[in-house]
C-alpha positions as a printed NumPy array, in Angstrom:
array([[ -53.905,   -3.433,  -64.072],
       [ -50.771,   -1.345,  -63.392],
       [ -48.887,    0.161,  -66.289],
       [ -45.873,   -1.812,  -67.52 ],
       [ -42.55 ,   -0.265,  -66.61 ],
       [ -39.561,   -0.179,  -68.948],
       [ -37.038,   -2.939,  -68.217],
       [ -33.569,   -2.118,  -69.487],
       [ -30.926,   -4.576,  -70.639],
       [ -28.81 ,   -3.633,  -67.637],
       [ -31.651,   -4.503,  -65.264],
       [ -32.269,   -7.783,  -67.079],
       [ -28.592,   -8.692,  -66.784],
       [ -28.649,   -7.927,  -63.071],
       [ -31.781,  -10.041,  -62.662],
       [ -30.138,  -13.026,  -64.358],
       [ -26.998,  -12.645,  -62.233],
       [ -29.101,  -12.696,  -59.083],
       [ -30.918,  -15.786,  -60.295],
       [ -27.624,  -17.586,  -60.922],
       [ -26.354,  -16.59 ,  -57.473],
       [ -29.448,  -17.999,  -55.812],
       [ -29.039,  -21.209,  -57.78 ],
       [ -25.437,  -21.509,  -56.596],
       [ -26.534,  -20.984,  -53.027],
       [ -24.865,  -17.578,  -52.619],
       [ -26.532,  -14.896,  -50.522],
       [ -26.025,  -12.264,  -53.186],
       [ -24.515,   -9.8  ,  -50.736],
       [ -21.17 ,   -9.763,  -52.514],
       [ -20.307,   -8.107,  -55.811],
       [ -21.821,   -9.542,  -58.953],
       [ -18.912,   -8.82 ,  -61.262],
       [ -17.109,  -11.44 ,  -63.323],
       [ -14.191,  -11.455,  -60.894],
       [ -16.544,  -12.15 ,  -58.016],
       [ -18.051,  -15.048,  -59.954],
       [ -14.605,  -16.504,  -60.532],
       [ -13.823,  -16.181,  -56.851],
       [ -17.039,  -18.023,  -56.025],
       [ -16.003,  -20.763,  -58.448],
       [ -12.699,  -21.21 ,  -56.625],
       [ -14.252,  -21.06 ,  -53.149],
       [ -14.616,  -24.265,  -51.17 ],
       [ -18.274,  -25.225,  -50.997],
       [ -19.151,  -27.032,  -47.773],
       [ -16.412,  -29.562,  -47.235],
       [ -12.814,  -29.023,  -46.293],
       [  -9.967,  -30.586,  -48.218],
       [  -7.362,  -29.375,  -45.718],
       [  -4.926,  -28.478,  -48.445],
       [  -1.545,  -26.976,  -47.601],
       [  -0.907,  -25.715,  -51.146],
       [  -2.763,  -23.441,  -53.54 ],
       [  -5.402,  -25.642,  -55.145],
       [  -7.54 ,  -25.164,  -58.231],
       [ -11.029,  -26.604,  -57.948],
       [ -12.363,  -27.772,  -61.292],
       [ -15.881,  -28.059,  -62.738],
       [ -17.879,  -25.798,  -60.413],
       [ -21.525,  -26.887,  -60.477],
       [ -24.635,  -25.   ,  -59.304],
       [ -26.143,  -26.069,  -55.998],
       [ -29.374,  -28.013,  -55.835],
       [ -32.419,  -25.913,  -55.035],
       [ -33.235,  -27.789,  -51.854],
       [ -29.648,  -27.675,  -50.644],
       [ -29.724,  -31.386,  -49.821],
       [ -26.764,  -32.343,  -51.987],
       [ -23.558,  -30.504,  -52.81 ],
       [ -22.617,  -31.36 ,  -56.427],
       [ -19.125,  -29.933,  -55.882],
       [ -18.311,  -32.282,  -53.057],
       [ -16.251,  -34.707,  -55.142],
       [ -15.045,  -32.411,  -57.909],
       [ -11.382,  -32.562,  -58.898],
       [  -8.914,  -30.509,  -56.865],
       [  -5.458,  -30.073,  -58.414],
       [  -2.521,  -27.909,  -57.449],
       [  -2.77 ,  -24.531,  -59.138],
       [  -0.091,  -23.636,  -61.669],
       [   1.502,  -20.209,  -61.614],
       [   0.809,  -17.731,  -64.396],
       [   4.532,  -17.6  ,  -65.194],
       [   4.662,  -21.362,  -65.721],
       [   1.659,  -21.284,  -68.044],
       [   3.083,  -18.399,  -70.098],
       [   6.434,  -20.169,  -70.349],
       [   4.8  ,  -23.265,  -71.838],
       [   2.861,  -21.105,  -74.307],
       [   6.108,  -19.55 ,  -75.478],
       [   7.719,  -22.965,  -75.917],
       [   4.69 ,  -24.147,  -77.897],
       [   5.168,  -21.224,  -80.303],
       [   8.926,  -21.666,  -80.743],
       [   9.946,  -25.309,  -80.226],
       [  10.208,  -27.299,  -83.454],
       [   8.551,  -30.689,  -83.084],
       [  10.639,  -33.735,  -83.958],
       [   9.196,  -37.249,  -84.35 ],
       [  10.292,  -39.636,  -81.622],
       [  11.037,  -43.312,  -82.087],
       [   8.766,  -46.016,  -80.732],
       [  11.185,  -46.703,  -77.888],
       [  10.365,  -43.283,  -76.429],
       [   6.851,  -44.576,  -75.737],
       [   8.167,  -47.431,  -73.598],
       [   7.596,  -46.798,  -69.908],
       [   7.862,  -48.895,  -66.772],
       [   5.851,  -48.623,  -63.591],
       [   8.951,  -47.458,  -61.694],
       [   9.236,  -44.502,  -64.077],
       [   5.8  ,  -43.317,  -62.983],
       [   5.918,  -44.305,  -59.3  ],
       [   9.603,  -44.33 ,  -58.232],
       [   9.88 ,  -46.27 ,  -54.953],
       [  12.4  ,  -43.812,  -53.494],
       [  10.026,  -40.831,  -53.872],
       [   7.547,  -42.025,  -51.263],
       [   4.538,  -41.589,  -53.55 ],
       [   1.962,  -43.167,  -51.289],
       [  -1.614,  -42.126,  -50.703],
       [  -3.417,  -40.865,  -47.576],
       [  -4.663,  -43.6  ,  -45.249],
       [  -7.608,  -43.446,  -42.919],
       [  -6.348,  -42.976,  -39.339],
       [  -7.383,  -45.415,  -36.58 ],
       [ -10.725,  -44.725,  -34.924],
       [ -13.271,  -46.273,  -32.596],
       [ -17.029,  -46.156,  -32.114],
       [ -16.511,  -44.053,  -28.994],
       [ -15.376,  -41.123,  -31.162],
       [ -17.865,  -38.512,  -32.29 ],
       [ -18.333,  -37.709,  -35.956],
       [ -16.666,  -34.307,  -35.525],
       [ -13.609,  -35.815,  -33.832],
       [ -13.307,  -38.421,  -36.556],
       [ -13.394,  -35.792,  -39.302],
       [ -10.791,  -33.666,  -37.512],
       [  -8.497,  -36.659,  -37.128],
       [  -8.856,  -37.474,  -40.819],
       [  -8.081,  -33.885,  -41.786],
       [  -5.004,  -33.822,  -39.561],
       [  -3.749,  -37.123,  -40.985],
       [  -4.316,  -35.892,  -44.527],
       [  -2.471,  -32.638,  -43.851],
       [   0.494,  -34.577,  -42.453],
       [   0.499,  -36.785,  -45.539],
       [   0.666,  -33.755,  -47.849],
       [   3.468,  -32.197,  -45.791],
       [   5.485,  -35.414,  -45.966],
       [   4.849,  -35.778,  -49.693],
       [   6.019,  -32.25 ,  -50.493],
       [   9.051,  -32.56 ,  -48.209],
       [  10.237,  -35.612,  -50.17 ],
       [   9.705,  -34.082,  -53.613],
       [  10.901,  -30.665,  -54.859],
       [   8.345,  -28.09 ,  -55.876],
       [   7.05 ,  -28.687,  -59.387],
       [   8.313,  -32.274,  -59.621],
       [   4.98 ,  -33.922,  -58.822],
       [   2.299,  -34.445,  -61.433],
       [  -1.346,  -33.506,  -61.   ],
       [  -2.935,  -35.407,  -58.105],
       [  -6.121,  -35.2  ,  -56.084],
       [  -6.239,  -32.677,  -53.224],
       [  -9.895,  -33.19 ,  -52.293],
       [ -10.101,  -35.   ,  -48.957],
       [ -13.764,  -35.857,  -49.544],
       [ -12.84 ,  -37.96 ,  -52.569],
       [ -10.106,  -39.77 ,  -50.63 ],
       [ -12.69 ,  -40.536,  -47.951],
       [ -14.818,  -42.279,  -50.563],
       [ -11.848,  -44.452,  -51.51 ],
       [ -11.293,  -45.422,  -47.877],
       [ -14.903,  -46.466,  -47.467],
       [ -15.061,  -48.44 ,  -50.697],
       [ -11.897,  -50.328,  -49.733],
       [ -13.324,  -51.071,  -46.287],
       [ -16.7  ,  -52.247,  -47.574],
       [ -15.43 ,  -54.404,  -50.45 ],
       [ -14.281,  -58.018,  -50.502],
       [ -12.702,  -57.831,  -53.971],
       [ -11.367,  -54.681,  -55.632],
       [ -11.685,  -54.041,  -59.368],
       [  -8.851,  -51.646,  -60.208],
       [  -9.798,  -50.3  ,  -63.636],
       [  -7.16 ,  -48.809,  -65.941],
       [  -7.033,  -47.638,  -69.556],
       [  -5.108,  -50.145,  -71.689],
       [  -3.46 ,  -47.271,  -73.585],
       [  -1.48 ,  -46.214,  -70.497],
       [  -1.997,  -48.739,  -67.668],
       [   1.156,  -47.953,  -65.665],
       [  -0.006,  -44.354,  -65.238],
       [  -3.079,  -45.616,  -63.392],
       [  -1.782,  -48.525,  -61.306],
       [  -0.222,  -47.209,  -58.061],
       [   1.877,  -49.986,  -56.454],
       [   1.291,  -48.439,  -53.026],
       [  -2.462,  -48.963,  -53.416],
       [  -2.02 ,  -52.575,  -54.526],
       [   0.332,  -53.341,  -51.634],
       [  -2.053,  -51.727,  -49.145],
       [  -5.072,  -53.708,  -50.364],
       [  -3.321,  -57.067,  -50.547],
       [  -1.13 ,  -56.501,  -47.485],
       [  -2.799,  -54.485,  -44.737],
       [  -6.386,  -55.173,  -45.783],
       [  -5.757,  -58.766,  -46.876],
       [  -8.04 ,  -58.495,  -49.904],
       [  -7.611,  -59.417,  -53.553],
       [  -7.316,  -57.107,  -56.567],
       [  -8.543,  -57.745,  -60.105],
       [  -6.851,  -55.48 ,  -62.651],
       [  -9.28 ,  -54.595,  -65.453],
       [  -7.508,  -53.497,  -68.646],
       [ -10.408,  -51.477,  -70.016],
       [ -10.9  ,  -50.071,  -73.538],
       [  -9.095,  -53.054,  -75.036],
       [ -10.634,  -52.206,  -78.419],
       [  -8.478,  -49.043,  -78.588],
       [  -5.192,  -50.942,  -78.602],
       [  -3.562,  -53.322,  -81.107],
       [  -3.915,  -56.948,  -79.929],
       [  -0.131,  -57.557,  -79.651],
       [   0.217,  -54.535,  -77.376],
       [  -2.676,  -55.72 ,  -75.198],
       [  -0.906,  -59.046,  -74.694],
       [   2.414,  -57.324,  -73.986],
       [   0.882,  -55.128,  -71.274],
       [  -0.902,  -58.083,  -69.717],
       [   2.326,  -60.07 ,  -69.479],
       [   4.269,  -57.081,  -68.156],
       [   1.805,  -56.506,  -65.315],
       [   1.862,  -60.225,  -64.502],
       [   5.661,  -60.164,  -64.325],
       [   5.588,  -57.21 ,  -61.921],
       [   2.731,  -58.55 ,  -59.758],
       [   2.607,  -62.372,  -60.035],
       [  -0.478,  -62.807,  -57.807],
       [  -2.527,  -60.165,  -59.61 ],
       [  -5.658,  -61.271,  -61.457],
       [  -5.788,  -59.517,  -64.861],
       [  -8.835,  -59.207,  -67.12 ],
       [  -9.16 ,  -57.491,  -70.507],
       [ -12.404,  -55.583,  -70.991],
       [ -14.209,  -53.541,  -73.617],
       [ -17.666,  -51.998,  -73.642],
       [ -17.727,  -51.603,  -77.448],
       [ -16.496,  -54.838,  -79.074],
       [ -17.069,  -55.749,  -82.668],
       [ -16.817,  -52.237,  -84.094],
       [ -14.516,  -51.68 ,  -87.057],
       [ -11.424,  -49.591,  -86.46 ],
       [ -12.754,  -46.896,  -88.784],
       [ -15.919,  -46.373,  -86.755],
       [ -14.963,  -47.182,  -83.175],
       [ -16.105,  -44.397,  -80.842],
       [ -17.62 ,  -42.82 ,  -83.922],
       [ -20.158,  -40.554,  -82.306],
       [ -21.634,  -39.878,  -78.911],
       [ -25.154,  -40.592,  -80.119],
       [ -24.146,  -44.059,  -81.299],
       [ -22.565,  -44.854,  -77.956],
       [ -25.8  ,  -43.93 ,  -76.193],
       [ -27.733,  -46.44 ,  -78.278],
       [ -25.184,  -49.218,  -77.784],
       [ -26.326,  -52.24 ,  -75.812],
       [ -24.304,  -52.69 ,  -72.632],
       [ -24.793,  -56.458,  -72.864],
       [ -22.425,  -56.443,  -75.855],
       [ -19.429,  -55.842,  -73.582],
       [ -16.487,  -58.196,  -73.761],
       [ -15.056,  -59.232,  -70.417],
       [ -17.877,  -59.665,  -67.829],
       [ -17.495,  -63.437,  -67.963],
       [ -13.74 ,  -63.105,  -67.361],
       [ -14.394,  -60.919,  -64.302],
       [ -16.787,  -63.578,  -63.027],
       [ -14.136,  -66.291,  -63.469],
       [ -11.572,  -64.181,  -61.605],
       [ -14.01 ,  -63.686,  -58.714],
       [ -14.822,  -67.406,  -58.682],
       [ -11.131,  -68.197,  -58.358],
       [ -10.725,  -65.677,  -55.517],
       [ -13.819,  -66.723,  -53.543],
       [ -13.033,  -70.443,  -54.008],
       [ -16.661,  -71.495,  -53.556],
       [ -17.316,  -69.407,  -50.421],
       [ -19.99 ,  -67.418,  -52.261],
       [ -22.626,  -68.794,  -54.593],
       [ -21.986,  -66.964,  -57.87 ],
       [ -24.184,  -69.18 ,  -60.035],
       [ -26.879,  -66.502,  -60.244],
       [ -24.299,  -64.043,  -61.609],
       [ -23.21 ,  -66.519,  -64.265],
       [ -26.827,  -67.141,  -65.224],
       [ -27.418,  -63.393,  -65.505],
       [ -24.459,  -62.942,  -67.875],
       [ -25.586,  -65.793,  -70.11 ],
       [ -29.21 ,  -64.63 ,  -69.98 ],
       [ -28.242,  -61.106,  -71.039],
       [ -26.142,  -62.439,  -73.912],
       [ -28.891,  -64.857,  -74.949],
       [ -31.556,  -62.162,  -75.019],
       [ -29.432,  -60.146,  -77.432],
       [ -28.854,  -63.102,  -79.737],
       [ -32.574,  -63.974,  -79.863],
       [ -34.07 ,  -60.621,  -80.78 ],
       [ -31.116,  -58.547,  -81.942],
       [ -32.307,  -55.918,  -79.471],
       [ -32.348,  -55.777,  -75.714],
       [ -35.557,  -56.716,  -74.023],
       [ -37.379,  -54.095,  -72.047],
       [ -35.129,  -52.841,  -69.275],
       [ -38.094,  -52.905,  -66.943],
       [ -38.21 ,  -56.708,  -66.975],
       [ -35.162,  -56.926,  -64.765],
       [ -34.455,  -54.373,  -62.094],
       [ -31.244,  -53.625,  -60.258],
       [ -31.46 ,  -52.576,  -56.636],
       [ -29.613,  -49.3  ,  -56.068],
       [ -28.622,  -48.512,  -52.492],
       [ -27.573,  -45.068,  -51.269],
       [ -25.233,  -44.733,  -48.299],
       [ -25.712,  -41.819,  -45.92 ],
       [ -22.675,  -39.828,  -44.857],
       [ -22.918,  -40.882,  -41.223],
       [ -23.281,  -44.551,  -42.086],
       [ -20.251,  -44.388,  -44.366],
       [ -18.08 ,  -42.363,  -42.026],
       [ -18.672,  -44.732,  -39.107],
       [ -18.255,  -47.847,  -41.222],
       [ -15.481,  -49.98 ,  -39.785],
       [ -13.199,  -52.162,  -41.912],
       [ -14.928,  -55.481,  -42.366],
       [ -12.9  ,  -58.28 ,  -40.814],
       [ -15.305,  -60.847,  -42.207],
       [ -15.153,  -61.438,  -45.941],
       [ -18.313,  -62.326,  -47.87 ],
       [ -20.568,  -61.35 ,  -44.969],
       [ -24.04 ,  -62.93 ,  -45.172],
       [ -22.939,  -64.805,  -48.284],
       [ -22.698,  -61.616,  -50.379],
       [ -19.675,  -60.75 ,  -52.514],
       [ -19.04 ,  -56.992,  -52.45 ],
       [ -16.976,  -55.738,  -55.392],
       [ -15.458,  -52.263,  -55.251],
       [ -14.753,  -50.413,  -58.509],
       [ -11.926,  -47.885,  -58.243],
       [  -9.605,  -46.142,  -60.678],
       [  -8.417,  -42.858,  -62.124],
       [ -10.861,  -40.436,  -63.774],
       [ -11.933,  -41.255,  -67.323],
       [ -10.787,  -44.895,  -67.324],
       [ -14.338,  -46.129,  -67.867],
       [ -15.463,  -47.211,  -64.392],
       [ -19.061,  -46.241,  -65.11 ],
       [ -18.995,  -48.128,  -68.41 ],
       [ -17.684,  -51.256,  -66.683],
       [ -20.494,  -51.08 ,  -64.115],
       [ -23.117,  -50.571,  -66.837],
       [ -21.683,  -53.521,  -68.756],
       [ -21.755,  -55.773,  -65.697],
       [ -25.351,  -54.774,  -64.976],
       [ -26.12 ,  -55.078,  -68.73 ],
       [ -28.008,  -51.808,  -68.807],
       [ -27.364,  -48.179,  -68.004],
       [ -27.435,  -47.497,  -64.269],
       [ -24.586,  -44.965,  -64.134],
       [ -24.335,  -41.889,  -66.346],
       [ -21.277,  -41.875,  -68.58 ],
       [ -19.286,  -38.828,  -69.662],
       [ -15.947,  -38.052,  -71.23 ],
       [ -15.45 ,  -35.346,  -68.615],
       [ -13.146,  -36.686,  -65.872],
       [ -14.569,  -36.577,  -62.381],
       [ -18.118,  -37.094,  -63.677],
       [ -19.13 ,  -39.606,  -60.98 ],
       [ -20.387,  -37.57 ,  -58.022],
       [ -22.536,  -40.042,  -56.091],
       [ -21.614,  -43.012,  -53.936],
       [ -23.945,  -45.885,  -54.764],
       [ -24.06 ,  -49.65 ,  -54.556],
       [ -25.707,  -51.872,  -57.164],
       [ -26.947,  -55.404,  -56.579],
       [ -26.209,  -57.496,  -59.656],
       [ -27.826,  -60.505,  -57.994],
       [ -28.838,  -61.255,  -54.392],
       [ -25.263,  -62.469,  -53.754],
       [ -23.213,  -59.92 ,  -55.752],
       [ -22.988,  -56.209,  -54.973],
       [ -21.014,  -53.469,  -56.773],
       [ -19.669,  -50.323,  -55.084],
       [ -18.798,  -47.287,  -57.21 ],
       [ -16.151,  -44.717,  -56.286],
       [ -15.326,  -41.306,  -57.814],
       [ -12.14 ,  -41.226,  -59.876],
       [  -8.919,  -40.478,  -57.994],
       [  -5.554,  -39.258,  -59.295],
       [  -2.662,  -40.584,  -57.207],
       [   0.669,  -38.751,  -56.812],
       [   3.18 ,  -39.685,  -59.513],
       [   6.229,  -38.493,  -61.449],
       [   5.124,  -38.131,  -65.061],
       [   4.713,  -35.365,  -67.612],
       [   1.558,  -33.378,  -66.982],
       [   1.005,  -33.286,  -70.745],
       [   0.786,  -37.082,  -70.751],
       [  -1.689,  -36.932,  -67.88 ],
       [  -3.885,  -34.591,  -69.908],
       [  -3.751,  -36.94 ,  -72.902],
       [  -4.73 ,  -39.745,  -70.527],
       [  -7.917,  -37.812,  -69.763],
       [  -7.492,  -37.007,  -66.076],
       [  -7.975,  -33.256,  -66.572],
       [ -11.106,  -31.704,  -68.158],
       [ -10.054,  -30.344,  -71.544],
       [ -12.358,  -27.34 ,  -71.324],
       [ -10.643,  -26.262,  -68.085],
       [  -7.106,  -26.226,  -69.5  ],
       [  -5.35 ,  -22.883,  -69.396],
       [  -2.665,  -23.985,  -71.84 ],
       [  -3.479,  -26.979,  -74.108],
       [  -0.763,  -26.353,  -76.72 ],
       [   2.099,  -28.193,  -75.   ],
       [  -0.077,  -31.312,  -74.774],
       [  -0.755,  -31.053,  -78.511],
       [   2.998,  -30.892,  -79.097],
       [   3.521,  -33.958,  -76.905],
       [   0.944,  -35.82 ,  -79.003],
       [   2.37 ,  -34.725,  -82.364],
       [   5.882,  -35.911,  -81.476],
       [   4.544,  -39.414,  -80.826],
       [   1.839,  -39.806,  -83.478],
       [   1.817,  -38.982,  -87.219],
       [  -0.672,  -36.17 ,  -86.725],
       [   0.257,  -33.977,  -89.728],
       [  -0.324,  -36.618,  -92.384],
       [  -3.255,  -38.224,  -90.583],
       [  -5.18 ,  -34.956,  -90.325],
       [  -3.922,  -33.758,  -93.742],
       [  -2.691,  -30.493,  -92.289],
       [  -1.251,  -27.717,  -94.413],
       [   1.478,  -25.612,  -92.84 ],
       [   0.223,  -22.083,  -92.011],
       [   3.144,  -20.492,  -93.888],
       [   1.975,  -22.135,  -97.133],
       [  -1.665,  -21.107,  -96.924],
       [  -1.086,  -17.632,  -98.42 ],
       [   2.403,  -17.81 ,  -99.932],
       [   2.102,  -21.108, -101.824],
       [  -1.551,  -22.097, -102.013],
       [  -0.841,  -24.538, -104.87 ],
       [   1.241,  -26.731, -102.563],
       [  -0.773,  -29.247, -100.603],
       [   0.117,  -31.731,  -97.909],
       [   3.281,  -32.764,  -99.761],
       [   4.799,  -29.351,  -99.294],
       [   3.853,  -29.279,  -95.612],
       [   5.607,  -32.522,  -94.731],
       [   9.044,  -30.949,  -95.174],
       [   8.254,  -27.875,  -93.085],
       [   9.218,  -27.303,  -89.459],
       [   6.145,  -27.567,  -87.26 ],
       [   5.507,  -26.159,  -83.816],
       [   2.574,  -27.024,  -81.576],
       [   1.103,  -23.613,  -82.355],
       [   1.418,  -24.281,  -86.11 ],
       [  -0.47 ,  -27.554,  -85.711],
       [  -3.307,  -25.804,  -83.886],
       [  -3.447,  -23.044,  -86.514],
       [  -3.515,  -25.583,  -89.341],
       [  -6.28 ,  -27.573,  -87.651],
       [  -8.283,  -24.395,  -87.015],
       [  -7.921,  -23.494,  -90.701],
       [  -8.969,  -26.964,  -91.806],
       [ -12.016,  -27.087,  -89.543],
       [ -12.979,  -23.44 ,  -89.948],
       [ -12.556,  -22.473,  -86.293],
       [ -12.693,  -18.658,  -86.073],
       [ -12.964,  -16.227,  -83.193],
       [ -16.338,  -14.523,  -82.856],
       [ -15.426,  -10.867,  -83.375],
       [ -12.218,  -10.593,  -85.387],
       [ -12.602,  -13.907,  -87.263],
       [  -9.028,  -14.907,  -86.449],
       [  -8.04 ,  -18.559,  -86.272],
       [  -9.275,  -19.948,  -82.961],
       [  -6.166,  -21.9  ,  -81.95 ],
       [  -7.44 ,  -22.572,  -78.428],
       [ -10.553,  -24.298,  -79.735],
       [  -8.44 ,  -26.211,  -82.257],
       [  -6.096,  -27.405,  -79.501],
       [  -9.057,  -28.559,  -77.422],
       [ -10.47 ,  -30.387,  -80.425],
       [  -7.184,  -32.239,  -81.008],
       [  -6.971,  -33.258,  -77.364],
       [ -10.524,  -34.595,  -77.469],
       [  -9.643,  -36.655,  -80.532],
       [  -6.75 ,  -38.141,  -78.568],
       [  -8.706,  -38.815,  -75.383],
       [ -11.612,  -40.38 ,  -77.294],
       [  -9.229,  -42.74 ,  -79.078],
       [  -9.534,  -41.197,  -82.525],
       [  -5.915,  -40.028,  -82.426],
       [  -4.689,  -42.745,  -80.156],
       [  -1.424,  -42.556,  -78.233],
       [  -0.614,  -45.946,  -76.705],
       [   2.297,  -46.375,  -74.334],
       [   4.369,  -49.554,  -74.507],
       [   5.915,  -51.773,  -71.852],
       [   9.729,  -51.856,  -71.596],
       [  11.37 ,  -53.866,  -74.369],
       [   8.297,  -53.969,  -76.595],
       [  10.131,  -52.729,  -79.694],
       [  12.751,  -55.476,  -79.401],
       [  10.158,  -58.208,  -78.838],
       [   7.591,  -56.879,  -81.255],
       [   7.676,  -59.904,  -83.561],
       [   7.205,  -62.188,  -80.557],
       [   4.044,  -60.392,  -79.454],
       [   2.638,  -60.294,  -82.996],
       [   2.879,  -64.081,  -83.166],
       [   1.831,  -64.822,  -79.598],
       [  -0.56 ,  -67.778,  -79.147],
       [  -2.994,  -65.604,  -77.126],
       [  -3.532,  -63.299,  -80.1  ],
       [  -6.771,  -64.962,  -81.334],
       [  -8.288,  -64.6  ,  -77.858],
       [  -7.708,  -60.829,  -77.808],
       [  -8.967,  -60.45 ,  -81.38 ],
       [ -12.105,  -62.367,  -80.412],
       [ -12.584,  -60.084,  -77.396],
       [ -12.347,  -57.074,  -79.685],
       [ -14.826,  -58.753,  -82.034],
       [ -12.618,  -58.268,  -85.076],
       [ -10.64 ,  -60.269,  -87.595],
       [  -7.101,  -59.697,  -88.816],
       [  -8.29 ,  -58.409,  -92.196],
       [ -10.782,  -55.644,  -92.862],
       [ -12.797,  -54.3  ,  -95.726],
       [ -11.116,  -53.384,  -98.95 ],
       [  -9.913,  -49.803,  -99.067],
       [  -8.535,  -49.767,  -95.546],
       [  -4.905,  -48.76 ,  -95.204],
       [  -2.275,  -51.147,  -93.921],
       [  -1.579,  -50.68 ,  -90.254],
       [   1.832,  -50.792,  -88.662],
       [   2.764,  -50.879,  -85.015],
       [   3.511,  -47.188,  -84.952],
       [  -0.217,  -46.645,  -85.416],
       [  -1.172,  -47.436,  -81.845],
       [  -4.584,  -45.822,  -82.085],
       [  -7.787,  -45.526,  -83.968],
       [ -10.177,  -42.916,  -85.041],
       [ -13.678,  -42.078,  -85.993],
       [ -14.447,  -40.081,  -89.06 ],
       [ -17.086,  -37.491,  -88.41 ],
       [ -16.657,  -33.719,  -88.249],
       [ -16.835,  -32.015,  -84.895],
       [ -20.202,  -30.404,  -84.26 ],
       [ -20.501,  -26.675,  -83.632],
       [ -21.903,  -27.254,  -80.15 ],
       [ -18.589,  -28.602,  -78.834],
       [ -17.118,  -25.107,  -78.678],
       [ -16.724,  -24.897,  -74.917],
       [ -17.943,  -28.249,  -73.656],
       [ -16.174,  -31.496,  -72.901],
       [ -19.228,  -33.609,  -73.666],
       [ -19.629,  -32.277,  -77.2  ],
       [ -21.835,  -33.871,  -79.819],
       [ -20.2  ,  -35.141,  -82.972],
       [ -21.545,  -35.145,  -86.505],
       [ -23.119,  -38.015,  -88.348],
       [ -20.94 ,  -38.376,  -91.407],
       [ -18.937,  -41.522,  -91.838],
       [ -15.88 ,  -40.808,  -93.937],
       [ -13.607,  -42.709,  -96.227],
       [ -10.371,  -44.038,  -94.818],
       [  -6.914,  -43.216,  -96.023],
       [  -3.682,  -45.058,  -95.564],
       [  -1.128,  -43.882,  -93.079],
       [   2.54 ,  -43.691,  -94.203],
       [   4.75 ,  -46.365,  -92.677],
       [   7.738,  -45.252,  -90.616],
       [  10.919,  -46.385,  -92.298],
       [  12.505,  -47.769,  -89.156],
       [   9.457,  -49.836,  -88.166],
       [   8.468,  -53.158,  -89.642],
       [   4.766,  -53.252,  -90.591],
       [   2.625,  -55.721,  -88.711],
       [   0.177,  -58.174,  -90.187],
       [  -2.968,  -56.289,  -89.173],
       [  -4.439,  -54.535,  -92.199],
       [  -6.58 ,  -51.93 ,  -90.498],
       [  -6.429,  -48.175,  -90.694],
       [  -6.404,  -46.82 ,  -87.153],
       [  -6.216,  -43.12 ,  -88.053],
       [  -9.331,  -42.687,  -90.179],
       [ -10.235,  -39.175,  -89.039],
       [ -11.321,  -37.074,  -91.99 ],
       [ -12.604,  -37.579,  -95.466],
       [ -11.275,  -35.616,  -98.4  ],
       [ -14.009,  -32.98 ,  -98.684],
       [ -15.065,  -32.743,  -95.045],
       [ -13.946,  -29.15 ,  -94.516],
       [ -15.002,  -27.82 ,  -97.912]])
């Protein structure tokens, strides 16, 4: 046996770097420095997005060992921000004093997000024929996409557009789902539906394709019932022929524990969802008896009945769901179907922005987990179809961000951008704090009082001038976030933590339709209110000890501390502690509503001690 040779730390590091390069699919001929790794992360993998601007590619994933599938094919591609712009926002976050905004500032119309005069369309698939080769088809699509980007940037000044998708491969998936489907489920987050409903897409589907759209207002449990009704009526007034359905995958949970912890969500039964029956009714109205949907209705009632009988789901193996994979060639040469409900099968396409809950809707319709769910936007990376019944088929599509005119900070709070990839999260924290009562909810103590006046608590902090940086420092102090070497306050981690609280619905920012503040009393006494409350699985009064909720509290929160493992990951685990609620102060200019629930139950008194 040969003598063992010394193996230095430097050699071990080099060995690990080579192993990572092989896993990524790199040849290893290039430099192995950190800069080289970053360059590899920004390099296009195998597919071309034909971008005409500098694009940042997010969430680089290692290649599969066999090389059969590129996990980076559908990852998010956004326009890269300049270093000067990022540094400018950091400076503003340190210096700008945050001032609370009135509820009317949260009112937004669909024309504010997608102005008709700006030409904010989306790339269309160019005409083609079966005589064309695959290579010619791809080149034509790339040329058409490049022309679309040129036209879009010529109509809008530099820097005026929000984040939007630059990955042509993801747009191709949208084209194919629209072509294959008979009915389109356009899924949006009820907290900000106008951000995620492009009128150009709706007009294209209903006009050129001649198909119907069902708008799914998902995560209805994260919004006060009057606001849910107001948004539903607003969308109906803007699009009279649009079918609208409210949906939630987690009904019946108290406001203090909704979205409490990731582990609890994993154990939740997908058959508990509220809304599958409403989607069925909308499809029945659209198909008008042309497709036999009785088996789908029986499946929904059977899933609900099984839960009521045993209190637990029956073995998932008793009922299987056929999953069908589409090859690239079959999808690329798939022509738009002129015949609806071919072979008596209803094909439903599920589309929407990242992080709106498309995967959760599919799991709820199937009544068991068939799609992995993550808080990281852009998580769906496979194109699959799922047969609910022999006559109903679902098509999934990766999340897509359409061009719009809206604050990028609001987009981040809407969850379209991975929090862990943000270069500058502080301005988004400031945007949140101006529209939600963050200081009192999180019981933050101003950084200037920590050393100078330690005897003053939250009361002394309320009168201080806060900046976004101060909020992050105070949250880092409260949660004990420190840098590894110097033990300074880790403001970047604190900012990420606050943004995750907002995206998860624990510090919930809900936008409002135009005129909501003036008609607030009307919506709070609307006859459809009991229906929405029943969908959410709640009553108008909650357990004793909950604070009184007013309309300014358009959100809700869980109560557990953030686990240490969430330091650099979007899909962090949360702790197990359930904490006591505390009342939220009522804004003087707002009239309190009749719903006595505390929607900002984030921390208990001794959580950080």
